[in-house]
Coordinates of C-alpha atoms in Angstrom, one line a residue:
M1329 CA 110.3 80.2 205.0
N1330 CA 111.4 83.8 205.2
T1331 CA 113.5 84.5 202.2
V1332 CA 116.2 87.2 202.5
H1333 CA 116.4 89.8 199.7
G1334 CA 118.4 92.9 198.7
G1335 CA 117.0 96.4 198.8
L1336 CA 116.6 98.9 201.6
E1337 CA 114.6 98.3 204.7
E1338 CA 112.9 101.4 206.2
A1339 CA 113.1 100.2 209.8
E1340 CA 116.9 99.5 209.6
L1341 CA 117.5 102.9 208.0
R1342 CA 115.6 104.7 210.7
A1343 CA 117.5 102.8 213.4
L1344 CA 120.7 104.2 211.9
G1345 CA 119.4 107.6 211.4
L1346 CA 119.4 107.4 207.7
R1347 CA 116.9 108.3 204.9
R1348 CA 116.6 106.5 201.6
H1349 CA 117.9 109.4 199.6
Q1350 CA 121.1 109.4 201.6
V1351 CA 122.0 105.7 200.7
I1352 CA 123.5 104.4 197.5
D1353 CA 121.9 101.0 196.9
F1354 CA 124.4 98.4 195.6
S1355 CA 122.2 95.6 197.1
S1356 CA 119.6 95.5 194.2
N1357 CA 120.8 94.3 190.8
I1358 CA 118.8 96.7 188.6
N1359 CA 119.5 99.0 185.6
P1360 CA 121.9 101.6 187.0
L1361 CA 120.3 104.3 185.0
G1362 CA 116.9 103.8 186.6
P1363 CA 113.7 103.8 184.5
S1364 CA 113.9 105.6 181.2
L1365 CA 112.0 108.9 180.6
R1366 CA 109.6 107.0 178.3
V1367 CA 108.8 104.5 181.0
R1368 CA 108.4 107.2 183.6
S1369 CA 106.0 109.1 181.3
A1370 CA 103.9 106.1 180.6
A1371 CA 103.7 105.2 184.3
A1372 CA 102.6 108.7 185.2
E1373 CA 99.9 108.6 182.6
A1374 CA 98.5 105.2 183.6
G1375 CA 94.8 105.2 184.6
L1376 CA 94.5 105.0 188.4
S1377 CA 90.7 105.0 188.7
A1378 CA 90.0 101.9 186.6
Y1379 CA 90.8 98.3 187.3
P1380 CA 93.8 97.0 185.3
D1381 CA 93.3 94.3 182.7
R1382 CA 93.4 91.1 184.8
H1383 CA 95.3 89.2 182.0
S1384 CA 97.7 91.9 180.8
L1385 CA 96.6 91.2 177.3
I1386 CA 98.1 94.2 175.5
L1387 CA 101.5 93.7 177.2
R1388 CA 101.4 89.9 176.5
E1389 CA 100.6 90.6 172.8
A1390 CA 103.6 93.0 172.6
L1391 CA 105.9 90.4 174.3
A1392 CA 104.6 87.6 172.0
A1393 CA 105.3 89.7 169.0
R1394 CA 108.8 90.5 170.3
L1395 CA 109.7 86.9 171.1
G1396 CA 108.0 85.2 168.1
V1397 CA 105.6 83.1 170.3
E1398 CA 101.9 83.0 170.8
T1399 CA 100.1 85.2 173.4
E1400 CA 99.0 82.0 175.1
N1401 CA 102.7 81.1 175.8
I1402 CA 103.1 84.2 178.0
M1403 CA 102.1 85.0 181.5
V1404 CA 102.8 88.4 183.2
G1405 CA 103.3 88.5 186.9
N1406 CA 103.8 90.8 189.9
G1407 CA 107.5 90.4 189.6
S1408 CA 109.3 87.2 188.8
T1409 CA 108.9 86.0 192.4
E1410 CA 105.1 85.6 192.0
L1411 CA 105.7 83.6 188.9
I1412 CA 108.1 81.3 190.6
H1413 CA 105.6 80.5 193.3
L1414 CA 102.7 80.1 190.8
L1415 CA 104.8 77.7 188.8
A1416 CA 105.7 75.5 191.8
R1417 CA 102.0 75.4 192.8
A1418 CA 100.9 74.5 189.3
W1419 CA 103.6 71.9 188.5
L1420 CA 104.6 70.2 191.8
R1421 CA 102.6 67.8 193.9
P1422 CA 103.4 67.1 197.6
G1423 CA 106.5 64.9 197.9
E1424 CA 107.7 65.4 194.3
K1425 CA 111.3 66.5 194.0
S1426 CA 112.9 69.7 192.8
L1427 CA 116.5 70.1 192.0
I1428 CA 118.2 73.5 192.5
F1429 CA 121.5 74.7 191.2
Q1430 CA 123.0 76.4 194.3
P1431 CA 124.1 78.9 195.6
T1432 CA 121.2 80.9 194.1
F1433 CA 118.0 82.9 194.6
G1434 CA 116.2 81.8 197.7
E1435 CA 112.7 82.0 196.3
Y1436 CA 113.2 78.7 194.4
E1437 CA 113.5 76.6 197.5
A1438 CA 110.8 78.6 199.3
A1439 CA 108.4 78.1 196.4
A1440 CA 109.1 74.3 196.1
S1441 CA 108.8 73.9 199.9
Q1442 CA 105.5 75.8 200.1
A1443 CA 104.1 73.6 197.3
G1444 CA 105.0 70.5 199.4
G1445 CA 107.9 69.4 197.3
D1446 CA 111.2 68.0 198.5
T1447 CA 114.4 69.8 197.3
V1448 CA 117.8 68.5 196.2
S1449 CA 120.8 70.8 195.5
I1450 CA 123.8 70.8 193.2
R1451 CA 126.2 73.2 194.8
A1452 CA 129.1 74.9 193.1
G1453 CA 132.1 75.9 195.2
E1454 CA 134.4 78.9 195.2
R1455 CA 137.4 76.8 194.4
Q1456 CA 135.8 76.0 191.1
G1457 CA 134.8 79.6 190.4
F1458 CA 131.2 78.7 191.4
L1459 CA 130.9 76.9 188.1
W1460 CA 128.6 73.8 188.4
P1461 CA 130.0 70.5 187.2
V1462 CA 127.5 70.0 184.4
A1463 CA 128.3 66.3 183.8
A1464 CA 127.7 65.5 187.4
A1465 CA 124.5 67.6 187.4
V1466 CA 123.2 65.6 184.5
R1467 CA 124.0 62.3 186.3
A1468 CA 122.2 63.7 189.4
V1469 CA 119.1 64.5 187.3
S1470 CA 119.1 61.0 186.0
Q1471 CA 119.3 59.5 189.5
V1472 CA 116.9 61.9 191.3
R1473 CA 114.4 62.4 188.3
P1474 CA 113.1 65.7 189.7
K1475 CA 109.8 67.0 188.5
L1476 CA 111.2 70.6 188.5
V1477 CA 114.7 72.0 188.1
F1478 CA 115.6 75.6 188.9
L1479 CA 118.5 77.1 187.1
C1480 CA 119.4 80.9 187.3
N1481 CA 121.5 81.9 184.3
P1482 CA 123.3 84.3 184.8
N1483 CA 123.3 83.1 188.4
N1484 CA 122.5 85.2 191.4
P1485 CA 124.7 85.9 193.4
T1486 CA 127.8 84.4 191.6
G1487 CA 127.4 85.9 188.1
V1488 CA 128.2 82.6 186.5
Y1489 CA 126.7 82.4 183.0
L1490 CA 126.4 79.0 181.3
S1491 CA 126.6 79.0 177.5
R1492 CA 123.9 77.4 175.3
G1493 CA 125.6 74.0 175.1
P1494 CA 125.6 73.2 178.9
V1495 CA 122.0 74.6 179.3
E1496 CA 120.8 72.4 176.4
E1497 CA 122.5 69.4 178.0
I1498 CA 120.7 70.1 181.3
R1499 CA 117.4 70.6 179.5
R1500 CA 117.7 67.3 177.7
S1501 CA 118.4 65.5 181.0
V1502 CA 115.3 67.0 182.6
A1503 CA 112.9 66.7 179.7
D1504 CA 112.0 63.0 180.2
S1505 CA 110.8 63.4 183.8
G1506 CA 110.1 67.1 184.4
L1507 CA 110.5 70.7 183.6
L1508 CA 113.5 73.1 183.6
M1509 CA 112.7 76.6 184.9
L1510 CA 115.4 78.8 183.3
D1511 CA 115.6 82.1 185.0
D1512 CA 117.5 84.5 182.8
A1513 CA 116.4 87.7 184.5
Y1514 CA 119.9 89.1 184.4
A1515 CA 120.7 88.2 180.8
P1516 CA 119.8 91.6 179.3
L1517 CA 122.5 93.4 181.2
S1518 CA 125.1 90.7 180.9
D1519 CA 128.2 90.0 178.9
H1520 CA 128.0 87.6 175.9
R1521 CA 124.2 87.2 176.3
W1522 CA 122.5 84.6 174.1
D1523 CA 118.8 84.1 173.2
T1524 CA 117.1 81.3 175.2
T1525 CA 113.8 81.6 173.4
P1526 CA 114.6 78.8 170.8
L1527 CA 114.8 76.3 173.7
L1528 CA 111.0 76.5 174.0
K1529 CA 110.6 74.6 170.7
Q1530 CA 112.6 71.7 172.2
G1531 CA 110.2 71.3 175.0
G1532 CA 110.6 70.8 178.8
V1533 CA 111.5 74.3 179.6
A1534 CA 109.8 77.5 181.1
I1535 CA 111.8 80.7 180.7
L1536 CA 111.5 83.4 183.4
R1537 CA 112.3 87.0 182.9
S1538 CA 112.2 90.1 185.0
M1539 CA 111.6 93.6 183.7
T1540 CA 112.2 94.7 187.2
K1541 CA 115.9 94.2 186.6
D1542 CA 116.7 95.5 183.1
H1543 CA 114.2 98.4 183.2
A1544 CA 114.5 99.3 186.9
L1545 CA 110.9 98.6 187.8
A1546 CA 111.4 97.3 191.3
G1547 CA 108.9 99.7 192.7
V1548 CA 106.0 98.4 190.6
R1549 CA 107.1 94.8 190.2
L1550 CA 106.9 93.2 186.7
G1551 CA 108.0 89.9 185.3
Y1552 CA 106.9 87.3 182.7
M1553 CA 107.2 83.6 182.0
V1554 CA 107.2 81.9 178.6
A1555 CA 106.1 78.3 178.6
E1556 CA 103.7 75.8 177.1
P1557 CA 100.1 77.1 176.9
D1558 CA 98.7 74.3 179.1
L1559 CA 101.1 75.2 182.0
I1560 CA 100.4 78.9 181.6
A1561 CA 96.7 78.2 181.7
V1562 CA 97.0 76.4 185.1
M1563 CA 99.2 79.2 186.5
R1564 CA 96.7 81.8 185.5
E1565 CA 94.0 80.0 187.4
L1566 CA 96.1 80.3 190.5
Q1567 CA 97.0 83.9 190.1
P1568 CA 95.0 86.5 192.1
S1569 CA 92.9 88.9 190.2
W1570 CA 94.5 92.2 189.3
S1571 CA 97.9 91.0 190.4
V1572 CA 99.7 93.2 187.8
N1573 CA 98.6 96.8 188.3
A1574 CA 98.0 99.4 185.6
V1575 CA 101.2 101.3 186.3
A1576 CA 103.3 98.2 185.8
Q1577 CA 101.5 97.2 182.6
A1578 CA 101.9 100.7 181.1
A1579 CA 105.6 100.9 182.2
G1580 CA 106.3 97.4 180.7
L1581 CA 104.7 98.3 177.4
A1582 CA 106.8 101.5 177.1
A1583 CA 110.0 99.7 178.1
L1584 CA 109.6 97.2 175.2
G1585 CA 109.9 100.1 172.8
D1586 CA 113.0 101.6 174.5
E1587 CA 115.9 99.5 173.5
A1588 CA 118.2 102.5 173.4
H1589 CA 117.9 102.9 177.2
L1590 CA 119.1 99.3 177.6
D1591 CA 122.0 99.8 175.2
E1592 CA 123.1 102.8 177.2
A1593 CA 122.8 100.8 180.5
R1594 CA 124.9 98.0 179.0
M1595 CA 127.7 100.5 178.3
V1596 CA 127.6 101.9 181.8
V1597 CA 127.6 98.4 183.3
S1598 CA 130.6 97.3 181.2
E1599 CA 132.7 100.3 182.0
S1600 CA 131.8 100.4 185.7
K1601 CA 132.3 96.7 186.2
R1602 CA 135.7 96.9 184.7
Y1603 CA 136.6 99.7 187.0
L1604 CA 135.1 98.0 190.1
C1605 CA 136.8 94.7 189.6
G1606 CA 140.1 96.3 189.0
E1607 CA 139.8 98.4 192.2
L1608 CA 138.7 95.4 194.3
E1609 CA 141.7 93.5 193.1
A1610 CA 143.9 96.5 194.1
L1611 CA 142.4 96.4 197.5
G1612 CA 143.2 92.6 197.8
I1613 CA 139.5 91.7 197.6
A1614 CA 138.9 88.5 195.6
A1615 CA 135.9 88.9 193.3
T1616 CA 134.2 86.5 190.9
R1617 CA 134.5 86.8 187.1
S1618 CA 130.9 87.8 186.8
A1619 CA 129.1 88.0 183.5
A1620 CA 126.2 89.8 185.1
N1621 CA 125.6 93.3 186.4
F1622 CA 126.8 92.5 189.8
V1623 CA 130.0 91.1 191.5
L1624 CA 130.5 88.6 194.3
A1625 CA 133.3 89.7 196.6
R1626 CA 135.0 87.9 199.5
V1627 CA 135.4 90.4 202.4
G1628 CA 135.7 88.3 205.5
N1629 CA 132.7 88.9 207.9
A1630 CA 130.1 89.9 205.4
S1631 CA 127.5 91.0 207.9
E1632 CA 130.0 93.3 209.7
V1633 CA 131.2 94.8 206.4
R1634 CA 127.7 95.4 205.2
M1635 CA 126.7 97.2 208.4
A1636 CA 129.9 99.3 208.4
L1637 CA 129.2 100.4 204.8
L1638 CA 125.6 101.0 205.5
R1639 CA 126.5 103.4 208.3
R1640 CA 128.5 105.3 205.6
G1641 CA 125.4 105.4 203.4
I1642 CA 126.3 102.5 201.1
A1643 CA 124.2 99.4 200.9
V1644 CA 125.5 96.0 199.7
R1645 CA 124.1 92.5 199.9
D1646 CA 125.3 90.3 202.7
C1647 CA 125.4 86.8 201.1
T1648 CA 125.1 84.8 204.3
S1649 CA 121.6 83.7 203.3
F1650 CA 123.2 82.1 200.2
G1651 CA 125.5 80.1 202.4
L1652 CA 128.4 82.5 201.7
P1653 CA 129.0 84.4 205.0
E1654 CA 132.3 85.8 203.9
H1655 CA 130.9 87.4 200.7
I1656 CA 129.0 90.5 199.7
R1657 CA 127.2 91.0 196.4
I1658 CA 127.8 94.4 194.8
A1659 CA 125.5 95.6 192.0
V1660 CA 127.2 97.6 189.3
R1661 CA 126.2 101.2 189.3
R1662 CA 127.5 104.4 187.6
R1663 CA 131.2 105.0 187.8
A1664 CA 131.0 107.9 190.3
E1665 CA 128.9 105.8 192.6
C1666 CA 131.3 102.8 192.3
E1667 CA 134.2 105.2 193.2
R1668 CA 132.4 106.1 196.5
L1669 CA 132.0 102.4 197.3
V1670 CA 135.7 101.6 196.6
E1671 CA 136.7 104.6 198.8
A1672 CA 134.5 103.4 201.7
L1673 CA 135.8 99.8 201.4
G1674 CA 139.3 101.0 201.4
E1675 CA 138.8 103.0 204.5
E1676 CA 137.1 100.1 206.2
L1677 CA 140.1 97.9 205.4
A1678 CA 142.5 100.5 206.6
D1679 CA 140.6 100.6 209.9
G1680 CA 141.3 96.9 210.3
R1681 CA 137.9 95.5 209.6

């Protein structure tokens, strides 16, 4: 299964006569400020001639201290995608069912399918603001009794962010028969964020986080999972040696000590998102009330709009692969960059697209 992602593709850019530095990338939902100076410095000083620690021990210890858990509860991976696939391989057996809250990140279904599992979906519609009917979801869990449930919160690409109560309700419904994988990769840059770590004490949950998103480390790939030690141990047995390189480990360690950079990014996201949503509304473009650092917008033919914008040096995410062929996903960037996007969209609409 070939999963579609955001980000710039070199071959496509070359075909359009573009270079990366000429394109503003709204297709990747990462910190709009980029990596902090502290992180850049740590990455530059990382040892390149020695093998990295295979178990990322120092980074795991720092994460454990930050989260108030044991080091054995944490696994660091080459981005959250690697951890999703390792979890599916460790937890699922052929024929066992996974339940996925859709529309969402495509790697959940890919990982479950590659592990031999069967997938069932609970899908939220636009008419309901892409908000899942939690009571119906709980009933479905009771009927299907899935071994693994995937919930992205805040959700990609809709930006829907369930509060603690509904998530705890879903976790309780899953705990008797399986495991809830709660992906809160986008929480650090979201509105009204809440701490999911206490859910670990209730059992039946694995929490996935991505430092790629909040610290803009997409180029080196870095994520981590917090779960029961027994599950982490099985996943570590499946992980290739030296999966997390030395640059990623050094950058991650530095990022943990740089909360000020995150605070600044949150202010930028808040201001730019307010501007962006207001301008989209003025253009007659319906957008979701997203709690995350991205917005889902209905534009008509998403693939045509994406290509038209890319020719102008602006990349957005075509959401056809999410089952939303009339929507694009727009990452929130700095105000000046958002102004350029709005101008380009307005011109495309004026041209009758």
